[in-house]
Amino acid sequence: MIILGIETSCDETAAAVVIDGTRILSSVVSSQIDVHHPYGGVVPELASRKHIEAIVPVFQQAIREAAIGLDQIDAVAVTRGPGLIGSLLVGFSFAKALAMSRGLPWVGVSHLKGHIDSVFLEPDPPPFPYVALLVSGGHTSIYHVNSHTDASLLGQTRDDAAGEAFDKVAKMLGLGYPGGGIVSKLAEKGDPDKIKFTRPYLNRSDFDFSFSGIKTAVNRYIQKHPDRLKENISNIVAGFQEAVVEVLAYKIINAAVEKQCVHIALVGGVAANRRLREKVRHEARAKGLNIHIPSVGLCGDNAAMIAAVGYHYLKRGIVSGLKDDVYSRQPI
Ligand code: KG4
Ligand code: ZN
């Protein structure tokens, strides 16, 4: 089954063509970073307007790069939520209109499920059940994944998402937006043991997280040592990154052990973080667990993962209808 995926939940306009939920024929992602960069974060109204401009060219590029005709598409899958309502509406309305006008089945799917299923776009995907750590700009959660259509939440952040903490620390230090990539690059030059930041929730046996305390600790450190900021900056971000990575790695390994799952997936934008990938791999190996991490291009928002989820829904006859709408927040 050839599925066209559409994703516009935040600040990336994406379209992809995927065969049977596993083989990517094309995956086009148009980023709005330049638009939001001056504001240090995503401006929802600007995001919606940019999606409107980009959606048709991005869709056309995905079809062109897949080297198929429109008539070869069997179905359409689109992100329904969670995300920014104005942004979601652009992709959702486009997908709905395209499917309706061509008489194709279509399905609206969860963006979070998209990230979780991104490991199926790589060779050697995990067998069910597995535990997944989803770390992105909007979410930090651990799931027990039973099938392509069934995942249960084991724990989540009580405040900031991990990616949000990276972005906020970058902003505090005037490093730019989005902060994750910038912070992780700078952290490679620093000593992670020089400045030790708090590791919230590390002593708890549940699978919840809290990152606002680490962020506040970094802020306090900056206020306290303004004079040596320039020479200290790489050590600050390295210490911050290490604290976040340690908590994330500890919790996902514990979740796998408690749920007796020998397979772990690490997904979402923050899964692109080199230190996190390395640490989780290392800890998993030490416990005899198998780790599945998508390639960096599939960690951030993309439409291939949406097409992958859609395939499994459509295969089971689950489709959306004209009256279905987007949602900003909803559990998976
Ligand atoms: O999954 P994603 O593209 O969008 C959401 O669904 O939120 O994740 C974006 C987040 C941003 O907060 C960004 O700073 C973070 O992922 N990120 C990283 C890295 N690359 C992106 N965080 C840490 N290290 C990175 N290398
Ligand atoms: Zn995402």
Tab-separated table of N, CA, C and O in Angstrom, residues 141-210:
chain	number	residue	atom	x	y	z
A	141	SER	N	8.003	11.284	27.428
A	141	SER	CA	7.137	10.231	27.962
A	141	SER	C	7.734	8.861	27.687
A	141	SER	O	8.494	8.683	26.736
A	142	ILE	N	7.331	7.914	28.546
A	142	ILE	CA	7.723	6.514	28.334
A	142	ILE	C	6.449	5.706	28.085
A	142	ILE	O	5.458	5.850	28.811
A	143	TYR	N	6.489	4.876	27.052
A	143	TYR	CA	5.333	4.058	26.693
A	143	TYR	C	5.689	2.582	26.692
A	143	TYR	O	6.820	2.215	26.384
A	144	HIS	N	4.674	1.773	27.016
A	144	HIS	CA	4.767	0.338	26.803
A	144	HIS	C	3.984	0.095	25.523
A	144	HIS	O	2.775	0.352	25.463
A	145	VAL	N	4.689	-0.351	24.478
A	145	VAL	CA	4.054	-0.452	23.168
A	145	VAL	C	3.726	-1.915	22.876
A	145	VAL	O	4.616	-2.757	22.760
A	146	ASN	N	2.435	-2.197	22.758
A	146	ASN	CA	1.979	-3.579	22.558
A	146	ASN	C	1.771	-3.946	21.106
A	146	ASN	O	1.911	-5.107	20.731
A	147	SER	N	1.361	-2.950	20.318
A	147	SER	CA	1.146	-3.202	18.890
A	147	SER	C	1.182	-1.864	18.179
A	147	SER	O	1.356	-0.825	18.812
A	148	HIS	N	0.974	-1.879	16.874
A	148	HIS	CA	0.996	-0.624	16.121
A	148	HIS	C	-0.159	0.297	16.500
A	148	HIS	O	-0.128	1.492	16.227
A	149	THR	N	-1.180	-0.255	17.109
A	149	THR	CA	-2.330	0.590	17.456
A	149	THR	C	-2.588	0.635	18.962
A	149	THR	O	-3.593	1.174	19.407
A	150	ASP	N	-1.669	0.065	19.744
A	150	ASP	CA	-1.904	0.013	21.189
A	150	ASP	C	-0.617	0.311	21.972
A	150	ASP	O	0.319	-0.479	21.973
A	151	ALA	N	-0.606	1.481	22.627
A	151	ALA	CA	0.536	1.847	23.479
A	151	ALA	C	-0.011	2.459	24.759
A	151	ALA	O	-0.968	3.227	24.726
A	152	SER	N	0.581	2.084	25.907
A	152	SER	CA	0.101	2.696	27.152
A	152	SER	C	1.205	3.526	27.800
A	152	SER	O	2.392	3.165	27.757
A	153	LEU	N	0.788	4.615	28.390
A	153	LEU	CA	1.714	5.573	28.995
A	153	LEU	C	2.192	5.055	30.345
A	153	LEU	O	1.390	4.734	31.215
A	154	LEU	N	3.521	4.999	30.540
A	154	LEU	CA	4.074	4.569	31.836
A	154	LEU	C	4.460	5.769	32.695
A	154	LEU	O	4.459	5.696	33.921
A	155	GLY	N	4.840	6.859	32.064
A	155	GLY	CA	5.238	8.052	32.816
A	155	GLY	C	5.526	9.185	31.860
A	155	GLY	O	5.732	8.964	30.660
A	156	GLN	N	5.539	10.410	32.409
A	156	GLN	CA	5.803	11.570	31.547
A	156	GLN	C	6.321	12.733	32.373
A	156	GLN	O	6.306	12.675	33.604
A	157	THR	N	6.720	13.786	31.707
A	157	THR	CA	7.233	14.930	32.448
A	157	THR	C	6.101	15.655	33.175
A	157	THR	O	4.982	15.740	32.665
A	158	ARG	N	6.446	16.151	34.381
A	158	ARG	CA	5.443	16.899	35.153
A	158	ARG	C	5.483	18.376	34.792
A	158	ARG	O	4.619	19.133	35.184
A	159	ASP	N	6.544	18.787	34.088
A	159	ASP	CA	6.644	20.214	33.728
A	159	ASP	C	7.192	20.356	32.308
A	159	ASP	O	6.497	20.064	31.361
A	160	ASP	N	8.454	20.761	32.164
A	160	ASP	CA	9.007	20.970	30.822
A	160	ASP	C	9.331	19.643	30.132
A	160	ASP	O	9.678	18.665	30.792
A	161	ALA	N	9.276	19.666	28.813
A	161	ALA	CA	9.786	18.533	28.040
A	161	ALA	C	11.306	18.684	27.959
A	161	ALA	O	11.834	19.790	28.117
A	162	ALA	N	12.005	17.582	27.698
A	162	ALA	CA	13.471	17.638	27.646
A	162	ALA	C	13.956	18.616	26.565
A	162	ALA	O	14.862	19.422	26.796
A	163	GLY	N	13.334	18.554	25.386
A	163	GLY	CA	13.723	19.451	24.292
A	163	GLY	C	13.482	20.907	24.657
A	163	GLY	O	14.271	21.792	24.311
A	164	GLU	N	12.383	21.128	25.376
A	164	GLU	CA	12.039	22.481	25.827
A	164	GLU	C	13.138	23.001	26.766
A	164	GLU	O	13.522	24.177	26.703
A	165	ALA	N	13.641	22.125	27.630
A	165	ALA	CA	14.716	22.516	28.554
A	165	ALA	C	15.975	22.889	27.769
A	165	ALA	O	16.626	23.899	28.066
A	166	PHE	N	16.303	22.098	26.744
A	166	PHE	CA	17.453	22.436	25.885
A	166	PHE	C	17.238	23.817	25.254
A	166	PHE	O	18.141	24.658	25.222
A	167	ASP	N	16.021	24.035	24.735
A	167	ASP	CA	15.723	25.302	24.051
A	167	ASP	C	15.812	26.475	25.028
A	167	ASP	O	16.318	27.545	24.677
A	168	LYS	N	15.315	26.267	26.265
A	168	LYS	CA	15.312	27.374	27.234
A	168	LYS	C	16.719	27.689	27.732
A	168	LYS	O	17.069	28.857	27.927
A	169	VAL	N	17.534	26.668	27.933
A	169	VAL	CA	18.920	26.901	28.360
A	169	VAL	C	19.682	27.645	27.252
A	169	VAL	O	20.435	28.585	27.527
A	170	ALA	N	19.430	27.264	26.002
A	170	ALA	CA	20.087	27.961	24.880
A	170	ALA	C	19.678	29.424	24.872
A	170	ALA	O	20.510	30.312	24.642
A	171	LYS	N	18.403	29.673	25.153
A	171	LYS	CA	17.894	31.044	25.152
A	171	LYS	C	18.537	31.865	26.275
A	171	LYS	O	18.964	32.997	26.063
A	172	MET	N	18.639	31.244	27.470
A	172	MET	CA	19.269	31.918	28.618
A	172	MET	C	20.687	32.352	28.290
A	172	MET	O	21.163	33.385	28.739
A	173	LEU	N	21.379	31.516	27.520
A	173	LEU	CA	22.786	31.783	27.211
A	173	LEU	C	22.952	32.559	25.897
A	173	LEU	O	24.075	32.761	25.427
A	174	GLY	N	21.806	32.930	25.312
A	174	GLY	CA	21.843	33.704	24.064
A	174	GLY	C	22.426	32.925	22.905
A	174	GLY	O	23.106	33.468	22.035
A	175	LEU	N	22.152	31.614	22.866
A	175	LEU	CA	22.776	30.769	21.840
A	175	LEU	C	21.917	30.602	20.582
A	175	LEU	O	22.385	30.066	19.585
A	176	GLY	N	20.643	31.007	20.639
A	176	GLY	CA	19.784	30.901	19.460
A	176	GLY	C	18.743	29.809	19.571
A	176	GLY	O	18.693	29.064	20.557
A	177	TYR	N	17.915	29.708	18.528
A	177	TYR	CA	16.788	28.776	18.516
A	177	TYR	C	16.782	27.971	17.222
A	177	TYR	O	17.102	28.546	16.177
A	178	PRO	N	16.384	26.688	17.227
A	178	PRO	CA	16.127	25.862	18.405
A	178	PRO	C	17.431	25.437	19.067
A	178	PRO	O	18.440	25.216	18.403
A	179	GLY	N	17.380	25.269	20.379
A	179	GLY	CA	18.605	25.139	21.157
A	179	GLY	C	19.256	23.769	21.199
A	179	GLY	O	20.453	23.665	21.466
A	180	GLY	N	18.463	22.715	20.951
A	180	GLY	CA	18.988	21.358	21.143
A	180	GLY	C	20.290	21.100	20.417
A	180	GLY	O	21.292	20.709	21.025
A	181	GLY	N	20.277	21.323	19.101
A	181	GLY	CA	21.459	21.058	18.284
A	181	GLY	C	22.634	21.927	18.692
A	181	GLY	O	23.772	21.452	18.777
A	182	ILE	N	22.353	23.203	18.976
A	182	ILE	CA	23.423	24.157	19.328
A	182	ILE	C	24.056	23.758	20.664
A	182	ILE	O	25.271	23.711	20.802
A	183	VAL	N	23.203	23.468	21.651
A	183	VAL	CA	23.694	23.094	22.979
A	183	VAL	C	24.528	21.815	22.900
A	183	VAL	O	25.614	21.727	23.476
A	184	SER	N	24.024	20.814	22.155
A	184	SER	CA	24.747	19.538	22.139
A	184	SER	C	26.105	19.673	21.455
A	184	SER	O	27.075	19.049	21.865
A	185	LYS	N	26.168	20.512	20.428
A	185	LYS	CA	27.455	20.733	19.745
A	185	LYS	C	28.457	21.411	20.677
A	185	LYS	O	29.612	21.006	20.783
A	186	LEU	N	27.984	22.429	21.373
A	186	LEU	CA	28.840	23.169	22.300
A	186	LEU	C	29.257	22.288	23.481
A	186	LEU	O	30.385	22.378	23.984
A	187	ALA	N	28.356	21.423	23.897
A	187	ALA	CA	28.617	20.544	25.046
A	187	ALA	C	29.797	19.606	24.761
A	187	ALA	O	30.507	19.187	25.678
A	188	GLU	N	29.980	19.276	23.491
A	188	GLU	CA	31.086	18.366	23.136
A	188	GLU	C	32.450	18.968	23.466
A	188	GLU	O	33.425	18.258	23.667
A	189	LYS	N	32.488	20.297	23.539
A	189	LYS	CA	33.764	20.977	23.853
A	189	LYS	C	33.946	21.140	25.356
A	189	LYS	O	34.995	21.572	25.822
A	190	GLY	N	32.894	20.867	26.132
A	190	GLY	CA	32.956	21.112	27.573
A	190	GLY	C	33.222	19.857	28.386
A	190	GLY	O	33.260	18.741	27.855
A	191	ASP	N	33.415	20.054	29.684
A	191	ASP	CA	33.632	18.950	30.616
A	191	ASP	C	32.324	18.722	31.389
A	191	ASP	O	31.910	19.580	32.174
A	192	PRO	N	31.679	17.579	31.184
A	192	PRO	CA	30.369	17.349	31.808
A	192	PRO	C	30.432	17.215	33.330
A	192	PRO	O	29.400	17.281	34.003
A	193	ASP	N	31.651	17.001	33.869
A	193	ASP	CA	31.775	16.801	35.327
A	193	ASP	C	32.204	18.058	36.074
A	193	ASP	O	32.305	18.051	37.300
A	194	LYS	N	32.480	19.118	35.359
A	194	LYS	CA	32.977	20.344	35.979
A	194	LYS	C	31.884	21.012	36.834
A	194	LYS	O	32.126	21.427	37.958
A	195	ILE	N	30.694	21.126	36.254
A	195	ILE	CA	29.583	21.741	36.999
A	195	ILE	C	28.468	20.699	37.087
A	195	ILE	O	27.943	20.260	36.066
A	196	LYS	N	28.160	20.311	38.308
A	196	LYS	CA	27.196	19.224	38.488
A	196	LYS	C	25.816	19.829	38.782
A	196	LYS	O	25.641	20.498	39.798
A	197	PHE	N	24.864	19.606	37.896
A	197	PHE	CA	23.514	20.108	38.127
A	197	PHE	C	22.636	18.998	38.711
A	197	PHE	O	22.946	17.813	38.577
A	198	THR	N	21.539	19.435	39.343
A	198	THR	CA	20.601	18.513	39.976
A	198	THR	C	20.051	17.466	38.980
A	198	THR	O	19.917	17.762	37.790
A	199	ARG	N	19.744	16.270	39.487
A	199	ARG	CA	19.144	15.211	38.647
A	199	ARG	C	17.759	14.895	39.201
A	199	ARG	O	17.606	13.918	39.950
A	200	PRO	N	16.744	15.680	38.870
A	200	PRO	CA	15.430	15.492	39.489
A	200	PRO	C	14.808	14.134	39.165
A	200	PRO	O	14.985	13.618	38.058
A	201	TYR	N	14.121	13.595	40.155
A	201	TYR	CA	13.336	12.347	40.025
A	201	TYR	C	14.207	11.102	39.811
A	201	TYR	O	13.701	10.041	39.507
A	202	LEU	N	15.528	11.249	39.985
A	202	LEU	CA	16.403	10.097	39.745
A	202	LEU	C	16.222	9.033	40.827
A	202	LEU	O	16.403	7.847	40.563
A	203	ASN	N	15.833	9.462	42.017
A	203	ASN	CA	15.692	8.498	43.112
A	203	ASN	C	14.304	7.886	43.200
A	203	ASN	O	14.003	7.167	44.131
A	204	ARG	N	13.444	8.226	42.267
A	204	ARG	CA	12.078	7.706	42.341
A	204	ARG	C	11.921	6.484	41.463
A	204	ARG	O	12.566	6.345	40.445
A	205	SER	N	11.022	5.608	41.881
A	205	SER	CA	10.879	4.365	41.120
A	205	SER	C	9.841	4.498	40.000
A	205	SER	O	9.668	3.577	39.210
A	206	ASP	N	9.147	5.653	39.922
A	206	ASP	CA	8.167	5.798	38.831
A	206	ASP	C	8.878	6.252	37.544
A	206	ASP	O	10.096	6.392	37.513
A	207	PHE	N	8.086	6.482	36.508
A	207	PHE	CA	8.685	6.840	35.218
A	207	PHE	C	8.352	8.270	34.805
A	207	PHE	O	8.312	8.592	33.625
A	208	ASP	N	8.112	9.103	35.826
A	208	ASP	CA	7.862	10.516	35.542
A	208	ASP	C	9.186	11.292	35.524
A	208	ASP	O	10.199	10.828	36.062
A	209	PHE	N	9.126	12.460	34.903
A	209	PHE	CA	10.302	13.323	34.796
A	209	PHE	C	9.965	14.732	35.260
A	209	PHE	O	8.802	15.123	35.304
A	210	SER	N	11.007	15.505	35.573
A	210	SER	CA	10.842	16.936	35.822
A	210	SER	C	12.123	17.614	35.359
A	210	SER	O	13.215	17.258	35.804
